Coordinates of C-alpha atoms (C1' of nucleotides) in Angstrom, one line a residue:
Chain V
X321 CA -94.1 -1.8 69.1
X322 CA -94.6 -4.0 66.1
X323 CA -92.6 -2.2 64.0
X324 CA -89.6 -4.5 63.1
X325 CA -86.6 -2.3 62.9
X326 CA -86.0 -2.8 58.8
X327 CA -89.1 -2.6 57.1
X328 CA -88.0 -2.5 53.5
X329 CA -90.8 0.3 52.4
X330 CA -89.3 2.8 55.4
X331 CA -86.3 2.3 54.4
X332 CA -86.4 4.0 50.8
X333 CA -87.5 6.6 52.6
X334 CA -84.8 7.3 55.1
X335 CA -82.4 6.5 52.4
X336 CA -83.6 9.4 50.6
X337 CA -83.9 11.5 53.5
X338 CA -80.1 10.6 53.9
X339 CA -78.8 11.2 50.5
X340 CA -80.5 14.6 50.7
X341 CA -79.6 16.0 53.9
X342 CA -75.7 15.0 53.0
X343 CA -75.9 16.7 49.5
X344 CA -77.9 19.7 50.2
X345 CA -75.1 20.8 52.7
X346 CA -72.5 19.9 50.6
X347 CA -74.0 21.6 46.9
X348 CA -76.7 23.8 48.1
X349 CA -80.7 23.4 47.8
X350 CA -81.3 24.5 44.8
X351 CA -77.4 22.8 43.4
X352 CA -78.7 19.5 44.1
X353 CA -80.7 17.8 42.0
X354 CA -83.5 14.6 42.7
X355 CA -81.3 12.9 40.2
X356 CA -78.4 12.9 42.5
X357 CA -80.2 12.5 45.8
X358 CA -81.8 9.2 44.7
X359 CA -78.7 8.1 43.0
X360 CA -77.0 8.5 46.1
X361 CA -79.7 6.4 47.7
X362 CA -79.9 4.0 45.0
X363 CA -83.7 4.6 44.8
X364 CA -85.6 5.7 41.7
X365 CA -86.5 9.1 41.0
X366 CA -90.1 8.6 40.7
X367 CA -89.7 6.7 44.4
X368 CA -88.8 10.6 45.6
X369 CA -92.0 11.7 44.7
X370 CA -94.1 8.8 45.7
X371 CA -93.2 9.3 49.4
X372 CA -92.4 13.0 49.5
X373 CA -94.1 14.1 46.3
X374 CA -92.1 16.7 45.6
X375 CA -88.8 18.2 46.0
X376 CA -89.8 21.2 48.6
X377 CA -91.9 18.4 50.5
X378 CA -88.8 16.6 50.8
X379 CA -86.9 19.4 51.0
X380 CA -89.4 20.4 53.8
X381 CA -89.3 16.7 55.5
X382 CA -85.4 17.1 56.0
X383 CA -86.2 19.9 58.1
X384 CA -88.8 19.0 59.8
X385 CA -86.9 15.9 60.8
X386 CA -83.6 17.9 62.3
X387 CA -85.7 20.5 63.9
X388 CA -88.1 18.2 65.8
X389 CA -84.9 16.6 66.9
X390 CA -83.2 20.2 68.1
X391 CA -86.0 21.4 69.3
X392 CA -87.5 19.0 71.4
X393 CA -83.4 19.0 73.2
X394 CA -83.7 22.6 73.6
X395 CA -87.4 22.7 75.1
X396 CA -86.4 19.6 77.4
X397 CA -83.3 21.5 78.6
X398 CA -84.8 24.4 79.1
X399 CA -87.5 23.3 81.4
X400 CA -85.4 21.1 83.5
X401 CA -83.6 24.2 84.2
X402 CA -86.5 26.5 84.9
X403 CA -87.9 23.2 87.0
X404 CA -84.4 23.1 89.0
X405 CA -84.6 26.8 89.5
X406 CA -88.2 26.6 91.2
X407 CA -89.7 30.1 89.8
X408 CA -86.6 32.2 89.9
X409 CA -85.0 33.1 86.7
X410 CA -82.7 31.3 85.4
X411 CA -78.9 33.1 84.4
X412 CA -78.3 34.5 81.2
X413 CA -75.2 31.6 81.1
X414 CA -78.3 28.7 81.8
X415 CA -80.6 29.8 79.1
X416 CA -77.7 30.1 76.4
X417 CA -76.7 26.9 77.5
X418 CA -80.4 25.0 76.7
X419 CA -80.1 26.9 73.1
X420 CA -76.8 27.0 71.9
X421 CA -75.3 24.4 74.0
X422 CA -77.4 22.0 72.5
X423 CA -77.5 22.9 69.5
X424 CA -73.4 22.2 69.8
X425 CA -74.0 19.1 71.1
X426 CA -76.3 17.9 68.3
X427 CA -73.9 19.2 65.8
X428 CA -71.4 16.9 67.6
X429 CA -73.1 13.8 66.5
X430 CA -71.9 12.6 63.6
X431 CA -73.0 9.3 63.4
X432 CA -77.1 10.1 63.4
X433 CA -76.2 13.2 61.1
X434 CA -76.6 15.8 63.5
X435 CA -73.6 17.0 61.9
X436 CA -74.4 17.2 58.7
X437 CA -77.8 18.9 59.4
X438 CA -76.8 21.2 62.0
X439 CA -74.3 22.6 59.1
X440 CA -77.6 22.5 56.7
X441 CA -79.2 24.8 59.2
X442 CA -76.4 26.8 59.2
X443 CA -76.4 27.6 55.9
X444 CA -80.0 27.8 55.3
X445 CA -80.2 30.3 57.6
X446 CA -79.7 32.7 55.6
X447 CA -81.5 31.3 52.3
X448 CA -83.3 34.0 50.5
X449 CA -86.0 31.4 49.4
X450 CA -89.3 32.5 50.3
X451 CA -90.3 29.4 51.0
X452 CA -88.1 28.3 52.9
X453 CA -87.9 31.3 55.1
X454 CA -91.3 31.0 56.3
X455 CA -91.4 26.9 57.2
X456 CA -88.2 27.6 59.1
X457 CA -90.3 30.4 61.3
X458 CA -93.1 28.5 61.8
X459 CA -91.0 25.3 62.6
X460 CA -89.3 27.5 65.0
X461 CA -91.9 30.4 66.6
X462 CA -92.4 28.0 69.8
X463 CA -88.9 27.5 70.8
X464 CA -88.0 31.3 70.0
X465 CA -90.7 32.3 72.0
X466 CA -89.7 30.1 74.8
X467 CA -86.2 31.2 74.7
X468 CA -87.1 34.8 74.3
X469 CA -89.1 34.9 77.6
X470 CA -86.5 33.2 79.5
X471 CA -84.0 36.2 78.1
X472 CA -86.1 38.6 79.5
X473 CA -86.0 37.8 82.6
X474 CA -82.6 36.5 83.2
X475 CA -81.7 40.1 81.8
X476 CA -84.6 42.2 83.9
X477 CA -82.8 45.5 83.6
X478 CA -81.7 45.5 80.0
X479 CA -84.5 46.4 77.6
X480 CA -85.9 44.0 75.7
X481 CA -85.2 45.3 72.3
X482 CA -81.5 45.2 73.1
X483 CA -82.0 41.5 73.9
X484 CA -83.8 41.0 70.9
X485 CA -81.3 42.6 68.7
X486 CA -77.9 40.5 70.8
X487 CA -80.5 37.0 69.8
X488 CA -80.3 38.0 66.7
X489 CA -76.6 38.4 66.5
X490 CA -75.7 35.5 68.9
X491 CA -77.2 33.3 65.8
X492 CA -75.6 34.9 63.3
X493 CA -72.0 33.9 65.4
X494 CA -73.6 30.0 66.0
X495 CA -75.0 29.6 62.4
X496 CA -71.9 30.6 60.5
X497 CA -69.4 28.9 63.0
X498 CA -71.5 25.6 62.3
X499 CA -72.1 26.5 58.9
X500 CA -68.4 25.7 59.0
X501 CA -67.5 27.4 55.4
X502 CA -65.0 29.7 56.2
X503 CA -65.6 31.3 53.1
X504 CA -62.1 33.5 54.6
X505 CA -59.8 30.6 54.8
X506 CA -59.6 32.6 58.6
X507 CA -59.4 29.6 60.6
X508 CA -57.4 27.2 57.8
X509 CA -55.0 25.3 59.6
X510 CA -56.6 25.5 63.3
X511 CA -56.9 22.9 65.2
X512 CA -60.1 21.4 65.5
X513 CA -61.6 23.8 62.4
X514 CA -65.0 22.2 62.2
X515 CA -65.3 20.2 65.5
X516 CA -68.3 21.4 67.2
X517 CA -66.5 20.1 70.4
X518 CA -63.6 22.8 70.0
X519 CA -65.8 25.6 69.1
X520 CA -68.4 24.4 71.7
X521 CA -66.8 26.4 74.8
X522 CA -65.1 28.9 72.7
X523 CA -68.1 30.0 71.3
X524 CA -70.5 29.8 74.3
X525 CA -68.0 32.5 76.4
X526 CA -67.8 34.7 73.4
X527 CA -71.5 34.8 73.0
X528 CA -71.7 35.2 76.4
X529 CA -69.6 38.1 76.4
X530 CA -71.1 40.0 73.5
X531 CA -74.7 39.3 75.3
X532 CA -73.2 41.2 78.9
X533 CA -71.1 43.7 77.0
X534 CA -72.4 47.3 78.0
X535 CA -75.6 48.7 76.0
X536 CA -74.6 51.0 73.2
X537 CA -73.9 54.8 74.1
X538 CA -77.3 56.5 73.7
X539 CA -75.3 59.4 72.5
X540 CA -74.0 57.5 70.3
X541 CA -70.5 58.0 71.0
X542 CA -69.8 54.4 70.5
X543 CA -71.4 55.0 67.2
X544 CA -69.9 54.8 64.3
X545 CA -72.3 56.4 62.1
X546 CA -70.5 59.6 63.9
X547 CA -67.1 59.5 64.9
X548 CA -66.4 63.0 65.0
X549 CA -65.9 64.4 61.3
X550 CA -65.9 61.0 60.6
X551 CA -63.3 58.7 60.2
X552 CA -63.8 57.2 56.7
X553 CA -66.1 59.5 55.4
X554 CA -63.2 61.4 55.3
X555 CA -62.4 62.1 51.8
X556 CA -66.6 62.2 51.5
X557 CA -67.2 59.4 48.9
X558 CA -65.5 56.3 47.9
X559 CA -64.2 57.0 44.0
X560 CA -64.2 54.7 42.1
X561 CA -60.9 52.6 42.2
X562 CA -59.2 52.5 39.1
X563 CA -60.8 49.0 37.4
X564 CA -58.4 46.3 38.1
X565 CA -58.0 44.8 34.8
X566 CA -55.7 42.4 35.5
X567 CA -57.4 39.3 34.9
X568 CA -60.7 40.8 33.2
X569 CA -59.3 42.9 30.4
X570 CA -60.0 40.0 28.3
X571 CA -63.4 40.8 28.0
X572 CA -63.4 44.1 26.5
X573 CA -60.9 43.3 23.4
X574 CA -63.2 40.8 23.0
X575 CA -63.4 39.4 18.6
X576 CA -66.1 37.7 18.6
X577 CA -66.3 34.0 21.0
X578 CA -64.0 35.0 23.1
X579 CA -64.4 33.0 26.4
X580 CA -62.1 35.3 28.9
X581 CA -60.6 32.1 30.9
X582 CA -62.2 28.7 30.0
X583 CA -60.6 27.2 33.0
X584 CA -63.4 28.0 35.0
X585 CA -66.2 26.7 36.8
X586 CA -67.1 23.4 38.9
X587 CA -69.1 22.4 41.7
X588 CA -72.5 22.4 40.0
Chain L
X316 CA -56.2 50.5 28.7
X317 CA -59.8 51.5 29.7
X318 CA -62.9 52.7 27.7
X319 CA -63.9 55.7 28.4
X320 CA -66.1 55.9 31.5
X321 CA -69.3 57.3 29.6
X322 CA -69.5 55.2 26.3
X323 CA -73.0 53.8 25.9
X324 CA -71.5 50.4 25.2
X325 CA -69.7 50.6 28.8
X326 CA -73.5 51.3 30.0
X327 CA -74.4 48.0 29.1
X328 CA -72.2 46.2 31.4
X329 CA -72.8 48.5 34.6
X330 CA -76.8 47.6 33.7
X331 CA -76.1 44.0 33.9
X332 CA -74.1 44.0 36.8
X333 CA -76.2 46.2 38.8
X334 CA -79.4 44.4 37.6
X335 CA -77.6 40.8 39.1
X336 CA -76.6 42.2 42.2
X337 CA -80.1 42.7 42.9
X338 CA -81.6 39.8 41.7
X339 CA -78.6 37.7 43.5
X340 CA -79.5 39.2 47.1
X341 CA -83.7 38.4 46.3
X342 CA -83.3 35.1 45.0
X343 CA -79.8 34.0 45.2
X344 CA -77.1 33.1 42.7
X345 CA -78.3 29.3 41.2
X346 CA -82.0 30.6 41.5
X347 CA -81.3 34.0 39.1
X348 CA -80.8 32.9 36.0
X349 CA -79.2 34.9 33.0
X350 CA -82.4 35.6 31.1
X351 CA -83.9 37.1 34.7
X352 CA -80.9 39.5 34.9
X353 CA -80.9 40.6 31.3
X354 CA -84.5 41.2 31.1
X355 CA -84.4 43.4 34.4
X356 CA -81.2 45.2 33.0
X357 CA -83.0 45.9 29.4
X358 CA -80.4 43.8 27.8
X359 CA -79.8 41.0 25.2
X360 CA -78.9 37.4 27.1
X361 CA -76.4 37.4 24.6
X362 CA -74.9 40.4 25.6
X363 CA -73.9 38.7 29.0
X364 CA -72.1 36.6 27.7
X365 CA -70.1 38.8 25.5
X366 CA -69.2 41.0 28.4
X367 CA -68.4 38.3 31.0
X368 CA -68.0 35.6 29.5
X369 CA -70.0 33.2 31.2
X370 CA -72.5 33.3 34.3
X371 CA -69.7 32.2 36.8
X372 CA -67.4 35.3 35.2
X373 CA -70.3 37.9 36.0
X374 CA -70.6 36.4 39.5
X375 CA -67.2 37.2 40.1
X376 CA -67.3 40.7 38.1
X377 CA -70.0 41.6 40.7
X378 CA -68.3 40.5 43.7
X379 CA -65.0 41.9 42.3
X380 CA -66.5 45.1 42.1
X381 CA -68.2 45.1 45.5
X382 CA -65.3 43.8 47.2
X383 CA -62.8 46.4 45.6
X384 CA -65.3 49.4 47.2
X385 CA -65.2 47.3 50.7
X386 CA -61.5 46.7 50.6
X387 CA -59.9 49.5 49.9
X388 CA -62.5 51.5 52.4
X389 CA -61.3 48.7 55.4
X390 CA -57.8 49.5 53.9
X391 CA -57.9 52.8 53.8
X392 CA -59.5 53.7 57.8
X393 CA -57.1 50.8 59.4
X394 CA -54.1 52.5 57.5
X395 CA -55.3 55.8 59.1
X396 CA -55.9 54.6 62.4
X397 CA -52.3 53.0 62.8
X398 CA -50.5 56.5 61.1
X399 CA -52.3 58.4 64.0
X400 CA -51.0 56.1 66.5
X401 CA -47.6 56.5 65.6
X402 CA -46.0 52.7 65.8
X403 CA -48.7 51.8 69.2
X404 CA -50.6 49.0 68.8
X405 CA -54.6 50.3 68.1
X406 CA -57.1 49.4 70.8
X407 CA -59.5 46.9 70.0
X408 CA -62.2 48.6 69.5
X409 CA -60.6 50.5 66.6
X410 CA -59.4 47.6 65.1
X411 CA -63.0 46.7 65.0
X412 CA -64.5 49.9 63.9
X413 CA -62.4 50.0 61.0
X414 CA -63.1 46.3 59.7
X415 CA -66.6 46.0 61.1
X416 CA -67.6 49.8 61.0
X417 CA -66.4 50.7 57.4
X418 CA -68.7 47.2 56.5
X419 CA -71.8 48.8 57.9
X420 CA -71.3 52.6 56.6
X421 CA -70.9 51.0 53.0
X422 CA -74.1 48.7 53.5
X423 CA -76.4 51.9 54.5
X424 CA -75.5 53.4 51.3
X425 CA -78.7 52.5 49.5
X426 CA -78.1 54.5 46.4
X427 CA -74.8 52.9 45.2
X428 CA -76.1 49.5 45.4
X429 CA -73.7 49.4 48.8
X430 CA -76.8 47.9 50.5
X431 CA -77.8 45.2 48.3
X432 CA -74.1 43.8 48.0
X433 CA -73.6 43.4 51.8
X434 CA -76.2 41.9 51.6
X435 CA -75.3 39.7 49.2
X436 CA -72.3 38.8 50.7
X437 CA -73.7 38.1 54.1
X438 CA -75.1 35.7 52.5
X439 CA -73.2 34.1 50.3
X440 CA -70.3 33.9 53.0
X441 CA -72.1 30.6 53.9
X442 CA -72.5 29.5 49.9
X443 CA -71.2 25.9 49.7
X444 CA -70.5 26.5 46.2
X445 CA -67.0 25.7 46.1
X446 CA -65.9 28.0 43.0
X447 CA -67.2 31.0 45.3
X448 CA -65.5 29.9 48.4
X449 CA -61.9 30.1 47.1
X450 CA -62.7 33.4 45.1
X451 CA -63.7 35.4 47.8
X452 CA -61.5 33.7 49.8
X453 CA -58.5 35.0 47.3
X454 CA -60.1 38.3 47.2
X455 CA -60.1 38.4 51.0
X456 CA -57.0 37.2 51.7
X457 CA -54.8 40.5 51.9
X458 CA -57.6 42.1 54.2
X459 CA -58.0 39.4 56.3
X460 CA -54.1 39.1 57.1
X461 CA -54.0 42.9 57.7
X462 CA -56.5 42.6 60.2
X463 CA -55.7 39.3 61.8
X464 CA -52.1 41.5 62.7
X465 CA -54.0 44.1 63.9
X466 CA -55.9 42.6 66.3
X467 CA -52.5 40.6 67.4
X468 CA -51.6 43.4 68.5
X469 CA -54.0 45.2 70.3
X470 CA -54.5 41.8 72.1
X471 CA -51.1 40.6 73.1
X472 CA -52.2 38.7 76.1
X473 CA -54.6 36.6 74.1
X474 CA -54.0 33.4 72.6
X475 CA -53.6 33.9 68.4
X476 CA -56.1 30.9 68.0
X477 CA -58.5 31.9 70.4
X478 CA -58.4 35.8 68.4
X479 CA -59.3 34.1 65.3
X480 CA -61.7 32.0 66.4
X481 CA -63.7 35.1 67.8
X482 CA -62.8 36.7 63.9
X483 CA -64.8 34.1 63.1
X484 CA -67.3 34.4 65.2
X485 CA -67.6 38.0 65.3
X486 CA -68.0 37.9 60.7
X487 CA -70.9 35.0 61.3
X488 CA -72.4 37.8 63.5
X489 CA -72.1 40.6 61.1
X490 CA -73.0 38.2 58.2
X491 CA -75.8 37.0 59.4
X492 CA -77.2 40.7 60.6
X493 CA -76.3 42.1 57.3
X494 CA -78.0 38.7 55.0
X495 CA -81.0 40.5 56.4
X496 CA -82.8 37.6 56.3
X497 CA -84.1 36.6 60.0
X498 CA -85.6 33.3 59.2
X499 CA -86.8 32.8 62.4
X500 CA -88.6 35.9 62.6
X501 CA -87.2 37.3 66.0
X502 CA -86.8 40.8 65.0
X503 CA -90.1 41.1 63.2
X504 CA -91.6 44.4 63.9
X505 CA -88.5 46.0 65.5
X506 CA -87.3 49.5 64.6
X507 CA -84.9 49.6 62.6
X508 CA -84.8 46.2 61.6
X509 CA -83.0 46.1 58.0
X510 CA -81.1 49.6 58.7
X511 CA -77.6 49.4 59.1
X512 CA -77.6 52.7 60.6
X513 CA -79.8 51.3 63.8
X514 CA -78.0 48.1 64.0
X515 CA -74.0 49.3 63.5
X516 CA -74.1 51.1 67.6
X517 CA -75.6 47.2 68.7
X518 CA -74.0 45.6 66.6
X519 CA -70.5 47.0 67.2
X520 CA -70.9 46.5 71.1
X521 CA -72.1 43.3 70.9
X522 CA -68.4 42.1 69.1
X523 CA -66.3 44.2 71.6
X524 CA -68.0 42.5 74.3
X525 CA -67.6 39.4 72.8
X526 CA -64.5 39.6 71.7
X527 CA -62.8 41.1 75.3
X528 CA -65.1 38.1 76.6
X529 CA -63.0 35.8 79.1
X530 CA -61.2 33.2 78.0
X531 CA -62.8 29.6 77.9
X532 CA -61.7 27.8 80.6
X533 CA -58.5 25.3 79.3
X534 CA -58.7 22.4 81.6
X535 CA -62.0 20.2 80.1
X536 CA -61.3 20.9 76.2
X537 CA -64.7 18.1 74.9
X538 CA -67.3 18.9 77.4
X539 CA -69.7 21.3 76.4
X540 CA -71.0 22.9 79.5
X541 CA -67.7 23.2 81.0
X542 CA -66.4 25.5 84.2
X543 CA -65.7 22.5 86.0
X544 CA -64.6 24.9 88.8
X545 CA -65.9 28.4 88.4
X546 CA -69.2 27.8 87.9
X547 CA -71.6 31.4 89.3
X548 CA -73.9 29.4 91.4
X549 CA -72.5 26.7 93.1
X550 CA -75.9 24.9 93.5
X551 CA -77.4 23.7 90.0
X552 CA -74.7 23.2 87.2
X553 CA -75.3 22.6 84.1
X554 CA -75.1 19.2 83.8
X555 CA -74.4 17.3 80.2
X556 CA -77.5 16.5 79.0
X557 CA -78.2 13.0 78.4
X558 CA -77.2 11.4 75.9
X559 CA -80.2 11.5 73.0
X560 CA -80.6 7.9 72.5
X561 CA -84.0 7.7 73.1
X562 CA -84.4 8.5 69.0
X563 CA -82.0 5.6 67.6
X564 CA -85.2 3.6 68.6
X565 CA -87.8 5.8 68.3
X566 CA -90.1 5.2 65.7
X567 CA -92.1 8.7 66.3
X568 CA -89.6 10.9 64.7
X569 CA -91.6 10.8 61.7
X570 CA -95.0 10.0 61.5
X571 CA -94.7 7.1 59.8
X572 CA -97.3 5.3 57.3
X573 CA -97.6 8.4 55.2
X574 CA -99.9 8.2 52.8
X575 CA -98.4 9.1 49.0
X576 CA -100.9 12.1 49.2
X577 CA -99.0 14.8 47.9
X578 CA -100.9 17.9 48.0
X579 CA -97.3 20.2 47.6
X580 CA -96.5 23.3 46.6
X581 CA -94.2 25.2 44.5
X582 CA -92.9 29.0 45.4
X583 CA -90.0 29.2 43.8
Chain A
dC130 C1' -68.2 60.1 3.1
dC131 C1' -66.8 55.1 3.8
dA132 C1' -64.3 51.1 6.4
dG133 C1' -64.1 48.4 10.0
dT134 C1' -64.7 47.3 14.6
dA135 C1' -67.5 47.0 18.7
dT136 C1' -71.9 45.9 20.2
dT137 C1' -76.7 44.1 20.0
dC138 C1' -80.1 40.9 18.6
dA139 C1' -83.3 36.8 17.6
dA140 C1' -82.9 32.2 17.1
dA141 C1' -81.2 27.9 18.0
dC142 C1' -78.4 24.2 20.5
dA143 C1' -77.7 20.6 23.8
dC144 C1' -78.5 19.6 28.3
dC145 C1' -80.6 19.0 32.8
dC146 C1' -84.5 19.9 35.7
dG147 C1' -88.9 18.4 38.4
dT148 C1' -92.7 15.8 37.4
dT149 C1' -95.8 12.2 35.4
dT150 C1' -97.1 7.8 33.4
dG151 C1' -98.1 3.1 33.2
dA152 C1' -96.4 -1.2 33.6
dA153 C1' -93.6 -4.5 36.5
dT154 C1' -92.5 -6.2 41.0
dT155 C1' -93.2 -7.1 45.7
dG156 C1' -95.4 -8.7 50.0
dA157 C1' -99.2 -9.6 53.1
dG158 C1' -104.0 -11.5 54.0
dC159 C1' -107.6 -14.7 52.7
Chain K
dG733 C1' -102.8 -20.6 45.3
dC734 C1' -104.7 -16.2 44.3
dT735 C1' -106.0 -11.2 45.0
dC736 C1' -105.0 -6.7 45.7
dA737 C1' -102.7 -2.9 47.3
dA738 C1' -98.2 -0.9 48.2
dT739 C1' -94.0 0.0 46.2
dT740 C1' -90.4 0.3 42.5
dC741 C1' -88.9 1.0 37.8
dA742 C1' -87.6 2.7 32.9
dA743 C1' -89.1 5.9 30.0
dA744 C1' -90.9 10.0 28.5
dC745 C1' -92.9 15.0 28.9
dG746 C1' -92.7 19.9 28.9
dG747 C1' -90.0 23.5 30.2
dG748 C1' -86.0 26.3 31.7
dT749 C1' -80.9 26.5 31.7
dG750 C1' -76.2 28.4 30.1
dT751 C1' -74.1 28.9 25.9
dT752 C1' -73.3 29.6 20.8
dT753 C1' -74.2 31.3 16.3
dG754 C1' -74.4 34.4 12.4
dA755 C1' -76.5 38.2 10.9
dA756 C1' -77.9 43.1 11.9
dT757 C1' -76.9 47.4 13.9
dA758 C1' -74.2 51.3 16.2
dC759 C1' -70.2 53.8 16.5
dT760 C1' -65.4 55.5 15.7
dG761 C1' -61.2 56.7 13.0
dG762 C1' -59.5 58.0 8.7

DNA sequence: CCAGTATTCAAACACCCGTTTGAATTGAGC
DNA sequence: GCTCAATTCAAACGGGTGTTTGAATACTGG
């Protein structure tokens, strides 16, 4: 239309909205400061709060600008599939496909910074931050609802609970593997350690596996809360293991000012 | 070498740490600060710092302490499991009862504070914050190599790289049931929903099924939706997705022409 | 009992945070 | 050219942060 491609005012704007996405995933939320988003977008501080007039609203307007993105791919893949499949329901494989599979192939995109903002949601996920917690479930109740209903019935004979429940876990595997921390070095040296295209079909056939595995013993024999006389409850409770003291004895000879090991701490 | 275990002084500390692990899990680390946790553990802020040190140092005292219980309980069962079998590789499923299974037990123990710190490190396994990353990634390590052997072999057949990628996958899983968190709401109102003891059976057939999952298929290693050949239904693949252009040019990502009008709000 | 160390305490320090202000700068329409 | 609103800017404000200080207290060994 008759917007030129650089207007100067809208382009503060998506600076910021750059800067932040890129440090928020790389420090944290509440680690980054407006200080160093608008450094990093060579805009003033008070420019931050003219446009988004606050940090949660820009905080908030991040979001909102990845999710409309993901979303709207998910919805649109998901009803070409239910279109193709005329009113039969679709296969468990198809309806992971609309809602992982895109979601891998947005996190692929580094150049518009799907990448950087799929790892964002990754993290955020699991943000204790009230508020946060609840825009991300509003921003997200219609595609969860849609996805939801096709589960059901792709998986007619399973109970819905379960499905619930394998959702649930199936985006705790997705969020951390984008997440891409590795806060266990597991994965250090693989190839391909954070490129959404390598993980892409390992992790679609591993989620598809865990959502087909059998449904959990009603007796409970799978369980685990009673392996018979119970494995580790064994010797009854966990003692106390003797206080490694290795590297914090320091603390308790303490004189007075003692710093235990002043060659700490960074990243803030 | 150590005080003894019920000096008043020594109370002190176990207050502070117990009173940070549970502000940590509510708010998270960079949102408790040092005059929360002291005030909720009836202590002076400069006590803190006399017995850690500094607020990185408790971080890690808390962790340290957690992770020792953890450790030695995952230790302890695989050790068990592999004297019983006398030199035979263990079957998957033990394998994963003893890392995953031991995880859950010691997160339904509400009493110890075993709850809140799985929790908390469900959570914080997806902390960008790089000083945590290579602590608990040091912390981890001896565990983590135990168990990657372990699950060598019980799965001979299977590719190392592709058992470590579904390690991965099969912690973001646990993680991300364990954080507790939900954000988007899906298992609101089911029974059980932050009880270890209902999710563990689910949970613990979810991974095997996931883990003993078929192995993605090796010839297309980019595309996303791949099974070039043994795709179920022969009739409506999957196809890739097209290409989202359409938003390099789109000017209705955002609503533009935003008004300044801030209106926010602050819940932190 | 006293000596002396281990622990607590209130107060202050320097720094960074998000936010606000009011003036300067820009750019389009008449 | 001028006007007027939209946008940027440097500077400051109040408040919270982790950390430090030096004195007061609690406790243990002789």
């Amino acid at each position: 239309m008759d917007l030129a491609p650089s207007r100067p005012e809208a382009d503060t704007r998506r600076r910021i909205l750059d800067a932040a996405q890129g440090l928020f995933v790389r420090h944290g939320l509440d680690a980054t400061s407006l200080r160093m988003i608008t450094a990093h977008a060579s805009a003033n501080i008070a420019a931050a709060h003219y446009h988004f007039g606050s940090k949660d609203a820009l905080i908030e307007a991040v979001f909102r600008r990845g999710l409309a993105r993901l979303n709207e791919m998910r919805l649109t893949e998901l009803e070409r599939l239910e279109r193709a499949a005329g009113g039969s329901p679709l296969k468990p494989r198809q309806v992971l496909e609309a809602f992982f599979g895109t979601a891998l192939i947005l996190a692929a995109d580094r150049d518009q910074g799907g990448f950087d903002f799929m790892r964002l949601l990754g993290r955020t996920m699991s943000d204790p931050n009230q508020f946060i917690r609840t825009f991300l479930a509003a921003e997200y109740q219609e595609v969860v609802d849609r996805f939801k209903s096709a589960l059901f019935a792709a998986l007619p004979e399973v109970p819905r609970e379960e499905i619930i429940w394998r959702l649930h876990f199936m985006l705790g595997a997705m969020s951390y593997a984008l997440a891409g921390t590795d806060a266990l070095r597991l994965a250090a040296g693989l190839a391909g350690e954070d490129d959404p295209r390598a993980i892409a079909p390992r992790l679609m056939s591993f989620l598809l596996g865990g959502l087909r595995a059998p449904l959990p013993g009603k007796s409970a024999e799978v369980s685990i809360s009673d392996t018979p006389t119970s494995s580790v409850g064994a010797n009854r409770r966990i003692d106390k293991p003797p206080r490694q003291t290795a590297r914090a004895s320091g603390s308790k000879t303490v004189a007075r000012g003692n710093p235990p090991a002043p060659g700490h701490r960074s990243s803030k």
